[in-house]
Coordinates of C-alpha atoms in Angstrom, one line a residue:
M148 CA 55.1 86.5 -54.8
K149 CA 58.6 86.2 -54.4
K150 CA 58.8 89.5 -55.6
Y151 CA 56.5 91.0 -53.0
L152 CA 58.7 89.2 -50.4
S153 CA 61.8 90.5 -51.4
L154 CA 60.7 93.8 -51.0
L155 CA 59.3 93.2 -47.7
V156 CA 62.5 92.2 -46.3
I157 CA 64.3 95.3 -47.6
A158 CA 61.5 97.1 -45.5
L159 CA 62.0 95.5 -42.6
L160 CA 65.8 95.4 -42.5
T161 CA 65.5 99.3 -43.4
V162 CA 62.8 100.5 -41.1
G163 CA 64.9 99.7 -37.4
F164 CA 62.6 98.6 -34.7
T165 CA 63.0 100.1 -31.5
A166 CA 63.2 97.3 -28.7
C167 CA 59.4 96.7 -27.7
D168 CA 58.6 100.6 -28.7
D169 CA 55.7 101.8 -31.0
V170 CA 57.5 101.8 -34.0
P171 CA 55.7 101.0 -37.2
A172 CA 55.9 98.0 -39.3
P173 CA 54.9 96.8 -42.6
Y174 CA 51.7 95.0 -42.3
G175 CA 50.4 91.5 -44.7
I176 CA 53.8 89.8 -43.3
N177 CA 54.1 86.4 -45.4
D178 CA 54.6 83.1 -43.7
G179 CA 56.5 80.3 -45.9
D180 CA 57.3 76.8 -45.5
V181 CA 59.9 76.1 -42.7
D182 CA 62.1 74.2 -45.1
G183 CA 62.6 77.3 -47.7
G184 CA 60.0 75.8 -49.9
E185 CA 57.3 78.2 -52.2
V186 CA 56.1 80.9 -50.1
Q187 CA 52.4 81.2 -49.7
P188 CA 50.5 84.3 -48.5
A189 CA 49.3 84.3 -44.8
A190 CA 46.4 86.7 -44.9
D191 CA 46.3 86.1 -40.8
A192 CA 50.1 87.5 -40.2
E193 CA 49.3 90.4 -37.4
G194 CA 50.7 93.2 -35.5
D195 CA 53.8 95.4 -35.7
G196 CA 55.6 93.9 -32.7
T197 CA 54.9 96.8 -30.4
A198 CA 53.2 96.6 -26.9
E199 CA 49.9 97.9 -28.4
S200 CA 49.8 95.6 -31.9
P201 CA 52.1 92.4 -30.7
F202 CA 53.0 90.0 -33.7
N203 CA 50.9 86.6 -33.8
A204 CA 52.9 83.6 -34.3
I205 CA 53.1 83.9 -38.1
A206 CA 53.9 87.3 -38.4
A207 CA 56.9 86.4 -35.9
N208 CA 58.0 83.3 -37.8
A209 CA 57.9 85.8 -41.0
L210 CA 60.3 88.3 -39.4
G211 CA 62.5 85.3 -38.1
K212 CA 62.5 84.1 -42.0
T213 CA 64.5 87.8 -42.8
L214 CA 67.4 86.6 -40.8
A215 CA 70.3 84.5 -42.1
V216 CA 71.0 81.4 -40.2
G217 CA 72.5 82.3 -36.7
Q218 CA 71.3 86.0 -36.9
T219 CA 69.4 87.3 -34.1
T220 CA 67.4 90.5 -34.2
E221 CA 69.3 93.5 -32.4
E222 CA 65.6 94.8 -30.9
D223 CA 63.1 93.2 -28.9
Y224 CA 59.5 92.6 -30.2
Y225 CA 56.4 91.8 -28.7
I226 CA 54.8 88.3 -29.7
K227 CA 51.1 86.9 -28.3
G228 CA 50.0 83.6 -28.7
I229 CA 48.0 80.7 -27.1
I230 CA 50.6 77.8 -25.9
V231 CA 49.9 74.8 -28.3
S232 CA 52.5 72.6 -26.3
I233 CA 55.0 72.4 -23.7
K234 CA 58.4 71.4 -24.2
E235 CA 60.1 72.5 -20.7
A236 CA 57.9 74.0 -18.0
Y237 CA 59.0 76.5 -15.7
T238 CA 61.5 75.3 -13.0
T239 CA 63.1 77.1 -10.2
Q240 CA 66.9 75.6 -11.4
Y241 CA 66.6 77.6 -14.6
G242 CA 63.9 80.1 -14.0
N243 CA 62.3 80.0 -17.7
A244 CA 60.3 77.7 -20.2
T245 CA 60.4 76.4 -23.7
F246 CA 56.9 76.0 -25.3
Y247 CA 55.1 76.7 -29.1
I248 CA 52.5 79.0 -29.3
S249 CA 50.3 79.7 -32.3
V250 CA 47.4 81.8 -33.3
D251 CA 44.3 79.7 -32.3
G252 CA 46.2 76.7 -30.2
T253 CA 46.4 74.6 -32.6
E254 CA 49.7 73.4 -34.4
A255 CA 49.1 75.5 -37.4
G256 CA 51.5 78.3 -37.9
Q257 CA 53.2 77.8 -34.3
F258 CA 56.0 79.7 -33.4
Y259 CA 58.7 78.3 -31.0
V260 CA 59.6 80.1 -27.7
Y261 CA 62.8 78.8 -26.6
R262 CA 63.9 79.7 -22.9
A263 CA 61.9 82.7 -22.3
L264 CA 62.0 84.1 -18.7
Y265 CA 59.2 84.4 -16.3
L266 CA 56.7 87.5 -16.0
G267 CA 59.1 91.1 -15.4
N268 CA 61.7 89.6 -17.2
E269 CA 62.9 87.7 -14.2
K270 CA 63.5 83.8 -13.4
Y271 CA 60.6 81.6 -12.2
A272 CA 60.3 81.4 -8.4
E273 CA 58.6 78.9 -6.1
G274 CA 54.8 79.0 -6.2
Q275 CA 54.3 81.1 -9.1
T276 CA 51.4 80.6 -11.6
Q277 CA 52.7 77.5 -14.2
I278 CA 52.1 77.9 -18.0
E279 CA 49.2 75.0 -19.2
V280 CA 48.5 74.3 -22.6
G281 CA 45.9 76.9 -23.8
D282 CA 47.1 79.4 -21.9
E283 CA 47.2 83.5 -23.5
V284 CA 50.7 84.7 -23.4
V285 CA 52.1 87.6 -24.6
L286 CA 56.3 87.8 -24.6
C287 CA 58.8 90.4 -25.3
G288 CA 62.3 89.3 -26.4
K289 CA 64.8 88.9 -29.4
I290 CA 64.0 86.7 -32.3
T291 CA 66.6 84.3 -33.9
N292 CA 67.2 81.9 -36.7
Y293 CA 69.2 79.4 -34.9
G294 CA 70.4 76.8 -37.8
G295 CA 66.8 77.3 -39.4
T296 CA 64.6 76.9 -36.9
I297 CA 63.1 80.3 -35.6
E298 CA 62.8 81.2 -32.5
T299 CA 63.3 83.6 -29.3
A300 CA 66.7 84.1 -28.4
Q301 CA 67.6 82.2 -25.2
N302 CA 67.4 83.6 -22.4
A303 CA 66.7 87.0 -24.1
A304 CA 62.8 86.8 -24.3
Y305 CA 60.3 86.8 -21.2
L306 CA 56.4 86.7 -20.5
V307 CA 55.0 90.2 -20.5
S308 CA 51.5 88.4 -19.6
L309 CA 50.0 85.3 -18.7
N310 CA 46.0 84.8 -19.0
G311 CA 46.2 89.0 -18.6
E312 CA 48.3 88.9 -15.5
T313 CA 51.4 90.8 -15.7
A314 CA 54.4 91.8 -13.7
A315 CA 54.8 93.6 -10.4
E316 CA 51.6 95.9 -9.5
S317 CA 53.9 98.6 -7.7
G318 CA 56.8 98.8 -10.3
G319 CA 54.6 97.8 -13.6
E320 CA 56.2 96.3 -16.5
P321 CA 59.8 96.3 -16.7
Q322 CA 61.2 97.5 -19.9
P323 CA 63.5 94.8 -21.4
T324 CA 67.0 94.7 -20.5
S325 CA 69.6 97.5 -22.4
Y326 CA 72.8 95.5 -22.7
I327 CA 75.9 97.3 -22.2
L328 CA 77.9 94.3 -24.1
S329 CA 76.2 91.2 -25.7
A330 CA 78.3 88.3 -27.5
P331 CA 75.5 85.5 -28.5
F332 CA 78.6 83.5 -30.2
S333 CA 75.8 81.9 -32.0
T334 CA 77.4 83.1 -35.2
A335 CA 80.5 84.3 -36.1
L336 CA 81.4 87.4 -35.3
T337 CA 83.4 90.1 -37.5
S338 CA 86.7 87.7 -37.4
N339 CA 86.1 84.4 -35.3
L340 CA 85.5 86.1 -31.8
G341 CA 84.8 89.5 -33.4
D342 CA 86.7 92.0 -31.1
F343 CA 87.1 89.3 -28.0
L344 CA 91.1 89.0 -27.4
T345 CA 92.5 85.7 -26.6
W346 CA 95.8 84.7 -24.6
D347 CA 97.4 81.3 -24.3
E348 CA 99.4 82.1 -21.0
Q349 CA 100.8 78.3 -20.8
G350 CA 102.2 78.5 -24.0
S351 CA 100.8 75.3 -25.1
G352 CA 99.2 76.2 -28.3
Y353 CA 95.6 75.5 -27.1
N354 CA 93.3 78.6 -27.0
W355 CA 89.7 79.9 -27.4
T356 CA 88.5 79.7 -30.8
Y357 CA 84.9 80.1 -32.1
N358 CA 83.4 77.1 -32.8
S359 CA 81.3 76.9 -35.9
T360 CA 79.7 73.5 -35.7
Y361 CA 78.7 74.3 -32.1
K362 CA 78.0 78.2 -33.0
C363 CA 79.9 78.9 -29.7
A364 CA 83.2 79.9 -27.9
Y365 CA 85.2 76.7 -27.6
M366 CA 88.4 75.8 -25.3
T367 CA 89.7 72.6 -24.7
S368 CA 93.4 71.1 -24.3
Y369 CA 92.4 67.9 -24.7
D370 CA 94.2 66.1 -28.2
S371 CA 91.9 63.7 -29.3
P372 CA 94.4 61.5 -31.6
S373 CA 96.6 61.0 -29.0
K374 CA 94.0 61.0 -26.0
T375 CA 96.0 63.3 -24.0
N376 CA 95.9 66.1 -21.6
H377 CA 97.6 68.9 -22.0
P378 CA 98.2 71.9 -19.2
A379 CA 96.5 75.4 -20.4
N380 CA 96.0 78.8 -18.9
S381 CA 93.5 80.3 -21.7
W382 CA 91.9 83.7 -21.5
L383 CA 89.2 85.2 -23.6
I384 CA 88.8 89.2 -22.9
S385 CA 85.6 91.1 -24.1
P386 CA 86.0 94.8 -25.7
A387 CA 86.1 97.6 -23.1
F388 CA 83.0 98.7 -22.0
D389 CA 81.8 101.6 -20.4
L390 CA 80.1 101.6 -17.0
T391 CA 80.0 105.3 -16.3
G392 CA 76.9 106.5 -14.4
V393 CA 76.1 102.8 -13.9
T394 CA 75.2 101.9 -10.3
A395 CA 74.2 98.4 -10.7
A396 CA 75.0 95.8 -12.9
Y397 CA 75.9 92.2 -14.0
V398 CA 77.7 89.5 -16.1
T399 CA 75.6 86.6 -17.4
L400 CA 76.5 83.6 -19.6
D401 CA 75.1 80.4 -21.3
Y402 CA 77.7 77.3 -21.1
K403 CA 78.3 73.6 -21.6
L404 CA 81.4 72.5 -19.2
A405 CA 82.3 69.0 -19.7
Y406 CA 85.0 66.2 -19.1
A407 CA 86.2 68.3 -16.2
S408 CA 88.2 68.2 -13.3
G409 CA 85.8 69.0 -10.7
N410 CA 87.8 72.1 -9.5
N411 CA 85.5 74.6 -9.7
E412 CA 88.6 77.0 -9.1
E413 CA 89.9 76.4 -12.8
Y414 CA 87.2 78.0 -14.7
R415 CA 86.8 81.7 -14.0
V416 CA 85.0 84.7 -14.7
L417 CA 86.7 87.5 -14.3
I418 CA 86.5 91.6 -14.2
G419 CA 89.3 94.1 -14.5
K420 CA 90.1 97.5 -15.5
G421 CA 92.5 99.3 -17.6
F422 CA 93.8 96.1 -20.1
P423 CA 96.2 97.4 -22.5
G424 CA 94.6 95.5 -25.1
E425 CA 96.0 93.0 -28.0
G426 CA 99.3 91.6 -27.5
A427 CA 99.2 92.4 -23.6
S428 CA 99.4 89.6 -20.9
P429 CA 96.2 89.4 -18.9
G430 CA 98.9 89.7 -16.2
R431 CA 99.4 93.4 -16.8
I432 CA 96.4 94.3 -14.5
S433 CA 94.7 92.9 -11.2
W434 CA 91.7 91.0 -12.2
T435 CA 88.5 90.0 -9.7
Q436 CA 87.0 87.0 -9.8
L437 CA 83.3 86.5 -9.6
P438 CA 81.8 83.5 -8.1
V439 CA 80.1 80.6 -10.2
T440 CA 79.6 77.4 -9.2
W441 CA 79.9 75.4 -12.5
T442 CA 77.8 72.5 -13.4
M443 CA 80.2 70.1 -14.6
L444 CA 78.7 67.6 -17.1
S445 CA 80.1 64.0 -17.6
S446 CA 79.5 64.3 -21.5
F447 CA 77.8 66.5 -24.0
S448 CA 75.6 63.6 -24.8
G449 CA 71.8 65.2 -24.5
A450 CA 73.0 68.2 -22.5
S451 CA 71.5 71.7 -22.3
W452 CA 73.1 75.1 -21.8
T453 CA 73.3 76.3 -18.3
N454 CA 72.7 79.9 -17.0
T455 CA 75.4 81.5 -14.3
G456 CA 72.6 83.8 -13.2
K457 CA 73.3 87.2 -13.0
L458 CA 76.9 87.8 -11.3
A459 CA 77.0 91.0 -9.8
I460 CA 79.7 93.7 -10.7
P461 CA 81.5 94.6 -7.9
A462 CA 81.1 98.5 -6.7
E463 CA 84.8 99.5 -7.1
Y464 CA 84.0 98.8 -11.1
L465 CA 80.6 100.9 -11.2
G466 CA 80.8 104.3 -12.6
Q467 CA 84.6 103.2 -14.2
S468 CA 85.4 103.0 -17.7
D469 CA 87.6 101.0 -20.2
V470 CA 86.4 97.7 -18.2
R471 CA 86.3 94.1 -19.3
V472 CA 85.2 90.5 -18.6
A473 CA 87.7 87.6 -19.1
I474 CA 87.0 83.9 -18.9
Q475 CA 89.7 82.1 -18.1
Y476 CA 90.2 78.1 -18.6
I477 CA 92.9 76.2 -16.6
S478 CA 94.3 72.8 -17.0
T479 CA 96.5 70.9 -14.7
E480 CA 95.4 67.3 -15.1
K481 CA 92.1 66.8 -17.1
A482 CA 91.4 68.8 -19.8
A483 CA 87.7 70.1 -20.1
T484 CA 86.0 71.1 -23.0
W485 CA 84.0 74.4 -22.5
E486 CA 81.4 75.9 -24.9
I487 CA 80.1 79.5 -24.3
Q488 CA 77.0 81.8 -25.1
N489 CA 75.3 84.4 -24.9
L490 CA 77.7 86.2 -22.8
I491 CA 75.9 89.5 -21.6
V492 CA 76.8 92.4 -19.5
A493 CA 73.9 94.5 -18.3
E494 CA 72.8 97.3 -15.9
G495 CA 70.5 96.4 -13.1
D496 CA 70.6 94.1 -10.2
A497 CA 72.3 90.9 -9.9
D498 CA 71.1 87.8 -8.4
E499 CA 70.9 87.2 -4.9
P500 CA 74.3 85.8 -3.6
T501 CA 74.2 82.2 -2.5
Q502 CA 75.5 80.8 0.9
G503 CA 78.7 79.4 1.2
G504 CA 81.4 82.0 -0.2
G505 CA 80.0 82.0 -3.5
G506 CA 79.2 78.4 -4.2
D507 CA 76.2 76.5 -4.3
D508 CA 73.2 77.3 -1.8
P509 CA 74.0 74.9 0.9
A510 CA 70.0 74.2 1.4
S511 CA 70.0 73.0 -1.8
G512 CA 73.5 70.9 -1.8
G513 CA 75.9 73.5 -2.2
G514 CA 79.6 74.3 -1.3
G515 CA 80.5 76.1 1.9
E516 CA 81.3 75.2 5.1
P517 CA 78.8 72.8 7.3
G518 CA 77.6 73.4 10.4
D519 CA 78.2 72.0 13.9
V520 CA 78.5 67.9 13.7
S521 CA 80.0 67.1 17.0
G522 CA 78.4 64.9 19.4
E523 CA 77.5 61.3 20.2
S524 CA 76.9 59.2 16.7
I525 CA 76.1 56.3 15.2
T526 CA 77.3 54.7 11.7
V527 CA 75.6 52.6 9.4
T528 CA 76.3 51.0 6.0
A529 CA 74.6 50.4 2.8
E530 CA 76.4 46.9 2.9
S531 CA 74.6 46.1 6.2
M532 CA 71.0 46.3 5.2
G533 CA 72.1 42.8 3.7
A534 CA 70.5 43.4 0.2
S535 CA 71.6 41.7 -3.2
N536 CA 72.9 43.2 -6.1
Q537 CA 70.5 45.1 -7.8
E538 CA 67.8 44.7 -5.5
D539 CA 64.8 47.4 -5.1
L540 CA 65.6 48.8 -1.7
V541 CA 62.3 49.4 0.5
S542 CA 62.7 49.7 4.5
Y543 CA 65.7 48.8 6.7
V544 CA 66.4 48.5 10.4
F545 CA 69.3 48.8 12.0
N546 CA 70.5 47.3 15.7
E547 CA 72.0 51.1 15.7
G548 CA 68.6 52.7 16.5
V549 CA 67.8 54.1 13.3
A550 CA 65.6 53.1 10.2
W551 CA 66.0 53.6 6.5
N552 CA 62.7 54.0 4.1
F553 CA 63.4 54.3 0.4
A554 CA 60.8 55.6 -2.1
Q555 CA 60.5 55.4 -5.6
N556 CA 58.0 58.3 -5.8
E557 CA 57.6 59.8 -9.5
G558 CA 60.8 58.4 -10.6
T559 CA 60.8 56.0 -13.2
T560 CA 63.9 53.6 -11.5
P561 CA 63.2 52.8 -7.9
P562 CA 66.3 53.1 -5.5
R563 CA 68.5 49.9 -6.1
Y564 CA 71.5 48.3 -4.3
Y565 CA 74.5 47.6 -6.1
N566 CA 77.6 45.5 -4.9
A567 CA 80.1 47.3 -7.6
D568 CA 80.4 50.4 -4.7
K569 CA 78.6 48.6 -2.0
T570 CA 75.9 51.9 -2.5
A571 CA 72.3 52.3 -1.7
R572 CA 71.5 54.6 -5.1
L573 CA 69.2 57.5 -5.2
Y574 CA 67.6 58.0 -8.8
A575 CA 65.8 60.5 -9.8
Q576 CA 62.6 61.6 -7.8
N577 CA 64.0 59.1 -5.2
S578 CA 64.0 59.6 -1.2
I579 CA 65.4 57.9 1.9
T580 CA 63.9 58.9 5.3
I581 CA 66.1 58.4 8.6
T582 CA 64.0 58.1 11.3
S583 CA 65.4 57.7 14.8
L584 CA 63.7 55.0 16.7
T585 CA 63.8 56.0 20.0
G586 CA 62.5 59.4 19.1
Q587 CA 65.8 61.3 20.2
S588 CA 66.4 64.0 17.8
I589 CA 68.9 64.0 14.9
K590 CA 71.6 66.8 15.2
A591 CA 73.2 65.9 11.7
I592 CA 74.0 63.4 9.6
I593 CA 77.3 62.9 7.4
I594 CA 76.6 60.8 4.1
N595 CA 80.2 59.1 2.7
A596 CA 79.1 59.2 -0.8
S597 CA 80.4 56.8 -4.1
E598 CA 82.0 58.4 -6.9
Y599 CA 82.2 55.4 -8.7
Y600 CA 82.7 56.4 -12.1
N601 CA 81.9 55.0 -15.9
S602 CA 81.3 57.2 -19.0
S603 CA 77.3 56.7 -19.1
T604 CA 76.9 57.7 -15.4
K605 CA 76.8 61.3 -13.4
T606 CA 77.0 60.9 -9.6
Y607 CA 76.3 63.4 -6.9
L608 CA 80.5 64.0 -6.3
D609 CA 82.0 63.2 -9.5
G610 CA 81.8 66.8 -10.3
T611 CA 78.7 67.2 -12.3
G612 CA 76.8 68.4 -8.7
N613 CA 73.5 68.4 -8.0
D614 CA 71.5 71.6 -7.0
Q615 CA 68.0 69.7 -6.5
L616 CA 69.1 67.5 -3.5
S617 CA 66.2 68.7 -0.8
T618 CA 65.8 68.0 2.4
T619 CA 62.4 68.1 4.9
S620 CA 65.1 69.7 7.8
G621 CA 68.4 71.1 8.1
T622 CA 70.9 72.6 5.8
I623 CA 73.0 70.5 3.2
T624 CA 76.9 71.2 2.3
K625 CA 78.7 69.0 -0.1
N626 CA 82.1 68.4 -0.1
S627 CA 83.7 66.6 -3.7
S628 CA 87.1 66.0 -2.5
A629 CA 85.8 64.5 0.7
K630 CA 83.1 62.4 -0.6
T631 CA 80.8 63.5 1.8
V632 CA 77.5 65.3 2.2
T633 CA 76.6 66.6 5.5
I634 CA 73.2 67.9 6.6
T635 CA 73.2 70.1 9.6
N636 CA 70.8 71.9 12.1
I637 CA 68.3 69.0 11.8
N638 CA 66.9 68.8 15.1
V639 CA 63.9 66.5 14.5
P640 CA 63.8 62.7 15.2
E641 CA 62.6 62.1 11.3
L642 CA 63.8 63.8 8.0
T643 CA 63.8 62.9 4.1
I644 CA 66.3 63.3 1.7
T645 CA 65.0 63.4 -2.0
N646 CA 67.0 63.4 -5.4
A647 CA 64.7 66.1 -6.4
Y648 CA 65.6 66.3 -10.0
T649 CA 63.2 67.6 -11.9
Q650 CA 62.7 65.0 -14.9
N651 CA 61.8 61.8 -13.6
S652 CA 64.7 60.0 -15.0
A653 CA 68.4 60.5 -15.9
G654 CA 69.8 63.4 -13.7
V655 CA 72.6 63.1 -11.1
Q656 CA 72.5 59.7 -8.8
L657 CA 73.3 60.0 -4.9
R658 CA 75.1 56.9 -4.1
I659 CA 75.2 56.1 -0.2
V660 CA 78.3 53.9 1.2
S661 CA 77.7 54.7 4.6
M662 CA 75.5 57.5 6.9
Q663 CA 76.8 58.8 10.4
V664 CA 74.2 60.1 12.5
V665 CA 75.0 62.7 15.0
W666 CA 72.2 62.8 17.9
A667 CA 71.2 65.9 19.5
D668 CA 71.7 66.3 23.3
G669 CA 69.0 64.9 25.2
T670 CA 66.3 66.1 22.6
T671 CA 63.3 64.1 21.8
A672 CA 60.4 64.5 19.9
T673 CA 57.5 62.6 18.4
I674 CA 58.0 61.2 15.2
R675 CA 56.1 62.0 12.3
R676 CA 54.4 59.0 10.8
R677 CA 53.3 58.8 7.3

C-alpha cells in the first residue's frame, strides 16, 4: 500500500492541474492517518477536483498530504461536502468563515475549510444567507499543508454554491482569481524572503526577515534582552511585476501588528515604478502610499490574522511594467512587531474606498473629520452617576436633561463602572442608550474616552481600534490622539451606541469618561420607548 501511495504522489505532482478547470486526475486517492501513521485505503475518496467532479473531503485531504509542510498548491480545486461544524461563521468584518466539511456530515474524514470567502469569491455582506451545520457546499480554492494540518489556504478559497445557490445571476460564476504576484510567506522561499528585497534606511541593523516559527515576513526593532525600542525605517520590496494590459488591479495582505505606536502613518503599503533593484535605496524613486487603517493589537495572545481588504492600485500604474509593492515599517518611539502573510497583487476591482480619506469608515468608528458639533450643549460625567467601584451599570438620570440606560445584551460581561479611570465601560455586545428627557433632538455627541492601559486590556483608543462600534443614528468618528469619539448627524431625541464586537467576550472596550451632548436647534420629537 505504501508503494501504491508513492506512485500516486508522483502522478499527482506530474499531471499539473489547471485552476478549477476540467483536467483529469487519478481516482482512488487514499486518505491516511493525520499524524503520519499507516495509510489506509479509502474507497469513498471521489472526484478529480474539477467543477464537474469536485473532490470530496477525503480526496481533498489526500491531495493535501502529498504537500510538504508549509506548501500550498499553485492551482485551485473544487471540493464538495456537508458542513460538520462551524468554527467561525461569516462576518461582515472579515467577510470569510472557517468550518469543517465531510462526505456525510459526520466527523469521519472531515476536511478543514479555513477562512473561505463567500459566494462569487467576495466578502460576506449583511443580509446574505449564513452557513449552518448540515448545509451542502461546494468550494473552489487552494489546498495547503499548514504545520501538518490539511486545509484551504487562508482567503484563497471561496464558496461556489451553498445548498445549490450560486453567485450573481447576471454574471454567472466567476473564475478563480489569477494572481499577478503571490507571496504567501507561509514557508521559506528560495532564500529567506525569496525575490523580495529589504532595505534598512535607518541603518539601525533592524530589518525584515523570514520568521520560520511564525511562517511570515517579520519585522520588529524591539530588543528583547535590553527591553529597548530602537528607531527604524525598514523596507520590504516585492519583485517587479507587469501591469501591461491591466485596467484594474489591487493589493491585499494578511497581517498581525502588535505593540504599535498607534500612529497609522508608521506602517505603510506603497507602490512604485522603475525601482533599480538590489542595493538601491527606495528613495531613488517616487512611491504612492495606499490607504490602510491598521488593526493594532496590544499583544499577540490569541490574535488571528487580519486582512487589509483589496487596496486599489492607482490608475497611473495600470498598463505599466516594472511595478513593485513595498511595505515600510517606521519606528520613532515605540517599536511594533509586524507579521505579514499572503501578500497578493491581482487583477480585478478593489474594495469600495472608505470615508475619511482612506481611514476607517466613520459610520463604524473610523477616522476622518467629524461633522458639525456646534451649538448649545451640556456635559455629564460617568463619575457623577454615583456608582461604586465595579458596579454593574443599569439606568441613570442626570439633572442636565439626559438619561443613560446600559444593557448587557448578549455579552458575557455587563457594563461596569471603575474608579481606576472613572469610566463607564462597555464590553463586547454592551450598549448605552442616551435619551433626551425633554424630547429635544440631539445634534451630536462627543465622548471623552479613556485609554487607561494594562498589558491584558484593549481599549477603543489605545491603537487597537474597534471597527464594530455602531449607533442607531448618526456618523461615528474617532480620534485616538484627542481621545474622543464623535457622533454627528444624529437628529433624534434618543440613540443607542453598541460595542458590536462579533463575539460575546474579549474584544475592545469603550471606556466613557464624560459625554458632551449638543442639542439640535429647536427641534423636538417623540421618544421611542422600548
